[in-house]
Amino acid sequence: MMISTLVQAFDHQHQSFTEVLSKVVKLSPDKKQTRVDYGQLHKKPEQLNHYLAQLSSVKQSEYQQWSSDEQLSFLINAYNGFTLQLIVHNYAKFQTGKAKSIKDLGSFFSNPWKQSFFTLLGEKRNLDDIEHQMIRQWFARPRIHAALVCAAVSCPPLRPEAFVADKLNQQLNSQMLQFLSDDQRNTIKISENTVYLSSIFKWYREDFEKGQQGFNRLEDLIKEYQAELANYPQQLTWLQKQDYSIRFLDYDWRLNDISTF
């Protein structure tokens, strides 16, 4: 007698991760930033750990059968989820003051993004693998830089829901809209004839200069999101002249915990 085994299909809605995020991600009063209640996540990490174990169980052969948007959603959620897990695993260091930033979780020989502490697509991986060797290599989607969140105050807001294939373009655009509208992260100073952008756009400038999704230079990004960058009509009119300088703001690496609101 043959016994059939039912294999549960992977949940491309990432519902379990959305449930985690909806509980611990808190929106600022101006709705432009978010913070994470790591204390709550530290007390109850089981659902996050279970979700990440599901990601780790996906085989390369299964992943290759998915659509491009399913693959990218999977990788963005993996990056953000394993970043949360890294903080939770080291939360005692933040509680005792031994760490104030994710950067403090590295060692003399390795920064935290190069620590291989999880398995993904059949191999031991680190966070840099996901961002630089997978997402940036496999997908021509520069807006992902507003979606990957490395647990720092100056990072883009962590979305209180998982990224999903059937809404991915809208979610990535929404992330960039929210990030560029936050004048603590990106701002205009007419008196200096300068647009000040997050250092993210300095570190990943080349991704906005490859013609991907219509971006050939940072000015193209600014033009597309000028209504979000401008706080009032005078700034919008000034932006449209496009004869400004671009400079980059210092990055606040403090943990994006709710205590920093």
Short mmCIF file of C-alpha atoms in Angstrom, two decimals:
data_model
loop_
_atom_site.label_atom_id
_atom_site.label_comp_id
_atom_site.label_asym_id
_atom_site.label_seq_id
_atom_site.Cartn_x
_atom_site.Cartn_y
_atom_site.Cartn_z
CA MET A 1 0.00 0.00 0.00
CA MET A 2 1.34 3.42 -0.95
CA ILE A 3 1.33 6.11 1.70
CA SER A 4 1.13 9.67 0.40
CA THR A 5 2.84 12.46 2.28
CA LEU A 6 1.35 15.93 2.10
CA VAL A 7 3.98 18.63 1.91
CA GLN A 8 2.73 21.97 3.11
CA ALA A 9 3.24 24.66 0.48
CA PHE A 10 5.34 27.66 1.42
CA ASP A 11 3.22 30.59 2.59
CA HIS A 12 4.05 33.40 0.15
CA GLN A 13 1.85 35.72 2.20
CA HIS A 14 4.39 35.38 5.04
CA GLN A 15 1.45 35.65 7.44
CA SER A 16 3.44 34.48 10.44
CA PHE A 17 6.02 37.24 9.96
CA THR A 18 3.30 39.85 9.54
CA GLU A 19 1.84 38.73 12.87
CA VAL A 20 5.23 39.22 14.54
CA LEU A 21 5.85 42.61 12.97
CA SER A 22 2.36 43.92 13.71
CA LYS A 23 2.96 43.27 17.42
CA VAL A 24 6.43 44.78 17.83
CA VAL A 25 6.80 47.53 15.19
CA LYS A 26 5.59 50.88 16.48
CA LEU A 27 4.85 53.92 14.30
CA SER A 28 6.00 57.41 15.27
CA PRO A 29 3.37 60.13 15.82
CA ASP A 30 4.26 61.74 12.48
CA LYS A 31 3.95 58.31 10.79
CA LYS A 32 7.35 58.68 9.12
CA GLN A 33 9.47 56.44 11.35
CA THR A 34 9.10 53.16 13.17
CA ARG A 35 10.80 51.56 16.13
CA VAL A 36 10.86 48.00 17.42
CA ASP A 37 9.79 46.75 20.83
CA TYR A 38 12.76 44.43 21.22
CA GLY A 39 11.92 43.86 24.88
CA GLN A 40 8.62 42.23 23.90
CA LEU A 41 10.26 40.27 21.10
CA HIS A 42 12.97 39.08 23.50
CA LYS A 43 10.34 37.80 25.93
CA LYS A 44 8.36 36.00 23.23
CA PRO A 45 10.68 35.05 20.33
CA GLU A 46 8.99 31.75 19.49
CA GLN A 47 6.89 32.89 16.54
CA LEU A 48 9.81 34.75 14.96
CA ASN A 49 12.09 31.75 15.43
CA HIS A 50 9.48 29.40 13.95
CA TYR A 51 9.02 31.66 10.91
CA LEU A 52 12.77 31.88 10.31
CA ALA A 53 13.05 28.11 10.64
CA GLN A 54 10.48 27.86 7.84
CA LEU A 55 12.63 30.11 5.68
CA SER A 56 15.69 28.02 6.44
CA SER A 57 13.88 24.85 5.36
CA VAL A 58 13.32 26.13 1.80
CA LYS A 59 15.59 24.36 -0.66
CA GLN A 60 17.34 26.06 -3.56
CA SER A 61 15.38 23.89 -6.02
CA GLU A 62 12.08 25.06 -4.52
CA TYR A 63 13.16 28.71 -4.50
CA GLN A 64 14.09 28.55 -8.19
CA GLN A 65 10.54 27.57 -9.11
CA TRP A 66 9.09 30.78 -7.68
CA SER A 67 8.34 34.01 -9.49
CA SER A 68 10.85 36.86 -9.28
CA ASP A 69 8.63 38.82 -6.85
CA GLU A 70 8.17 35.75 -4.65
CA GLN A 71 11.94 35.29 -4.54
CA LEU A 72 12.67 38.92 -3.71
CA SER A 73 9.95 39.12 -1.04
CA PHE A 74 11.41 35.99 0.54
CA LEU A 75 14.91 37.50 0.66
CA ILE A 76 13.84 40.91 2.00
CA ASN A 77 11.84 39.25 4.76
CA ALA A 78 14.76 36.95 5.51
CA TYR A 79 17.14 39.89 5.86
CA ASN A 80 14.82 41.82 8.15
CA GLY A 81 13.81 38.74 10.12
CA PHE A 82 17.31 37.46 10.77
CA THR A 83 18.39 40.99 11.72
CA LEU A 84 15.66 41.01 14.36
CA GLN A 85 16.84 37.60 15.56
CA LEU A 86 20.44 38.81 15.82
CA ILE A 87 19.32 41.66 18.08
CA VAL A 88 17.11 39.40 20.18
CA HIS A 89 19.91 36.87 20.65
CA ASN A 90 22.13 39.66 21.93
CA TYR A 91 19.50 41.71 23.73
CA ALA A 92 21.13 41.24 27.13
CA LYS A 93 24.09 43.27 25.86
CA PHE A 94 21.79 46.18 25.09
CA GLN A 95 20.06 45.86 28.45
CA THR A 96 23.37 46.02 30.33
CA GLY A 97 24.81 48.80 28.19
CA LYS A 98 27.52 46.62 26.65
CA ALA A 99 26.01 47.36 23.22
CA LYS A 100 24.24 50.43 21.89
CA SER A 101 24.32 49.55 18.20
CA ILE A 102 24.22 46.51 15.95
CA LYS A 103 27.80 47.44 15.11
CA ASP A 104 28.75 46.55 18.69
CA LEU A 105 27.78 42.94 18.04
CA GLY A 106 30.74 42.30 15.79
CA SER A 107 34.13 40.98 16.79
CA PHE A 108 37.71 42.07 16.23
CA PHE A 109 37.80 39.85 13.15
CA SER A 110 34.30 40.32 11.73
CA ASN A 111 31.47 42.84 11.64
CA PRO A 112 27.95 41.59 12.54
CA TRP A 113 26.84 41.49 8.90
CA LYS A 114 29.51 38.90 8.15
CA GLN A 115 28.61 36.54 10.99
CA SER A 116 27.18 33.35 9.53
CA PHE A 117 24.49 32.50 12.08
CA PHE A 118 21.67 31.09 9.96
CA THR A 119 20.97 28.77 7.04
CA LEU A 120 19.29 29.92 3.84
CA LEU A 121 18.80 28.03 0.57
CA GLY A 122 20.86 25.16 1.84
CA GLU A 123 23.95 27.07 2.95
CA LYS A 124 25.21 28.78 6.05
CA ARG A 125 24.76 32.50 5.44
CA ASN A 126 25.25 35.96 6.87
CA LEU A 127 23.31 39.17 6.37
CA ASP A 128 25.80 40.52 3.84
CA ASP A 129 25.23 37.40 1.74
CA ILE A 130 21.53 38.21 1.46
CA GLU A 131 21.99 41.90 0.67
CA HIS A 132 25.09 41.99 -1.50
CA GLN A 133 25.46 38.53 -3.02
CA MET A 134 21.80 37.74 -3.53
CA ILE A 135 19.44 40.73 -3.63
CA ARG A 136 21.75 43.28 -5.25
CA GLN A 137 23.17 40.72 -7.66
CA TRP A 138 19.97 38.97 -8.68
CA PHE A 139 17.46 41.85 -8.84
CA ALA A 140 17.55 45.25 -10.55
CA ARG A 141 15.36 46.93 -7.93
CA PRO A 142 17.13 49.89 -6.25
CA ARG A 143 14.10 50.66 -4.08
CA ILE A 144 15.08 47.67 -1.95
CA HIS A 145 17.38 50.06 -0.09
CA ALA A 146 14.29 51.55 1.55
CA ALA A 147 13.11 48.08 2.59
CA LEU A 148 16.17 46.43 4.15
CA VAL A 149 16.43 47.51 7.78
CA CYS A 150 19.63 46.97 9.76
CA ALA A 151 18.27 47.85 13.23
CA ALA A 152 19.63 51.42 13.36
CA VAL A 153 17.80 54.67 14.11
CA SER A 154 18.78 56.15 10.74
CA CYS A 155 17.53 53.12 8.81
CA PRO A 156 14.36 53.29 6.75
CA PRO A 157 11.27 52.39 8.76
CA LEU A 158 10.71 48.70 9.38
CA ARG A 159 7.38 47.88 7.80
CA PRO A 160 4.77 46.47 10.22
CA GLU A 161 3.93 43.78 7.68
CA ALA A 162 5.84 41.28 5.59
CA PHE A 163 6.71 41.95 1.96
CA VAL A 164 4.59 39.81 -0.35
CA ALA A 165 4.83 39.16 -4.08
CA ASP A 166 1.35 40.37 -5.03
CA LYS A 167 1.98 43.80 -3.44
CA LEU A 168 5.75 44.05 -3.74
CA ASN A 169 6.05 46.99 -6.15
CA GLN A 170 3.53 49.01 -4.16
CA GLN A 171 5.26 48.16 -0.87
CA LEU A 172 8.72 49.11 -2.15
CA ASN A 173 7.39 52.39 -3.50
CA SER A 174 5.59 53.07 -0.24
CA GLN A 175 8.82 52.46 1.68
CA MET A 176 10.73 54.97 -0.44
CA LEU A 177 7.91 57.51 -0.13
CA GLN A 178 7.90 57.21 3.64
CA PHE A 179 11.69 57.29 3.95
CA LEU A 180 12.20 60.35 1.73
CA SER A 181 9.35 62.24 3.39
CA ASP A 182 11.12 62.02 6.76
CA ASP A 183 13.14 65.23 7.01
CA GLN A 184 15.27 63.77 9.78
CA ARG A 185 16.57 61.25 7.23
CA ASN A 186 16.42 63.30 4.02
CA THR A 187 15.97 67.05 3.88
CA ILE A 188 16.31 70.24 1.84
CA LYS A 189 18.22 73.39 2.76
CA ILE A 190 17.50 76.09 0.20
CA SER A 191 19.86 78.52 1.96
CA GLU A 192 22.72 76.10 1.20
CA ASN A 193 21.41 75.14 -2.25
CA THR A 194 21.68 71.54 -1.08
CA VAL A 195 19.61 68.38 -0.81
CA TYR A 196 20.79 66.31 2.14
CA LEU A 197 20.15 62.60 1.67
CA SER A 198 20.63 59.62 3.93
CA SER A 199 24.09 58.05 3.79
CA ILE A 200 22.32 54.99 2.37
CA PHE A 201 22.28 56.82 -0.96
CA LYS A 202 26.01 57.44 -0.68
CA TRP A 203 26.85 53.82 0.12
CA TYR A 204 24.60 52.45 -2.63
CA ARG A 205 24.77 55.32 -5.10
CA GLU A 206 25.91 53.00 -7.88
CA ASP A 207 22.60 51.11 -7.67
CA PHE A 208 20.80 54.32 -8.62
CA GLU A 209 23.14 55.01 -11.54
CA LYS A 210 22.65 51.82 -13.57
CA GLY A 211 19.42 52.77 -15.32
CA GLN A 212 17.50 50.31 -13.16
CA GLN A 213 13.80 51.24 -12.97
CA GLY A 214 14.56 54.57 -14.63
CA PHE A 215 17.25 55.75 -12.22
CA ASN A 216 20.46 56.89 -13.94
CA ARG A 217 21.60 59.26 -11.18
CA LEU A 218 20.47 60.37 -7.74
CA GLU A 219 18.82 63.42 -9.26
CA ASP A 220 16.37 61.04 -10.96
CA LEU A 221 15.40 59.63 -7.58
CA ILE A 222 14.97 63.14 -6.18
CA LYS A 223 12.81 64.15 -9.14
CA GLU A 224 10.54 61.14 -8.80
CA TYR A 225 10.01 61.72 -5.09
CA GLN A 226 10.24 65.53 -5.05
CA ALA A 227 6.75 65.90 -3.60
CA GLU A 228 7.80 63.77 -0.62
CA LEU A 229 11.11 65.56 -0.10
CA ALA A 230 9.55 69.03 -0.21
CA ASN A 231 7.79 70.23 2.92
CA TYR A 232 6.17 73.26 1.29
CA PRO A 233 5.62 74.71 -2.23
CA GLN A 234 8.73 76.89 -2.21
CA GLN A 235 10.93 73.82 -1.76
CA LEU A 236 9.13 71.98 -4.55
CA THR A 237 9.62 74.89 -6.96
CA TRP A 238 13.28 75.10 -5.96
CA LEU A 239 13.80 71.36 -6.49
CA GLN A 240 12.45 71.55 -10.01
CA LYS A 241 15.34 73.84 -11.04
CA GLN A 242 17.70 70.88 -10.53
CA ASP A 243 20.81 72.99 -9.98
CA TYR A 244 21.37 71.96 -6.38
CA SER A 245 24.17 70.07 -4.67
CA ILE A 246 23.74 66.71 -2.96
CA ARG A 247 25.33 65.96 0.39
CA PHE A 248 24.83 63.11 2.82
CA LEU A 249 23.75 63.13 6.45
CA ASP A 250 25.61 61.38 9.24
CA TYR A 251 24.16 58.00 10.17
CA ASP A 252 22.73 57.34 13.63
CA TRP A 253 23.67 53.74 14.39
CA ARG A 254 21.88 53.52 17.75
CA LEU A 255 19.50 50.59 18.05
CA ASN A 256 16.06 51.37 16.63
CA ASP A 257 14.40 50.42 19.91
CA ILE A 258 11.17 52.06 21.05
CA SER A 259 13.18 53.86 23.75
CA THR A 260 14.71 56.10 21.05
CA PHE A 261 11.36 57.67 20.08
#
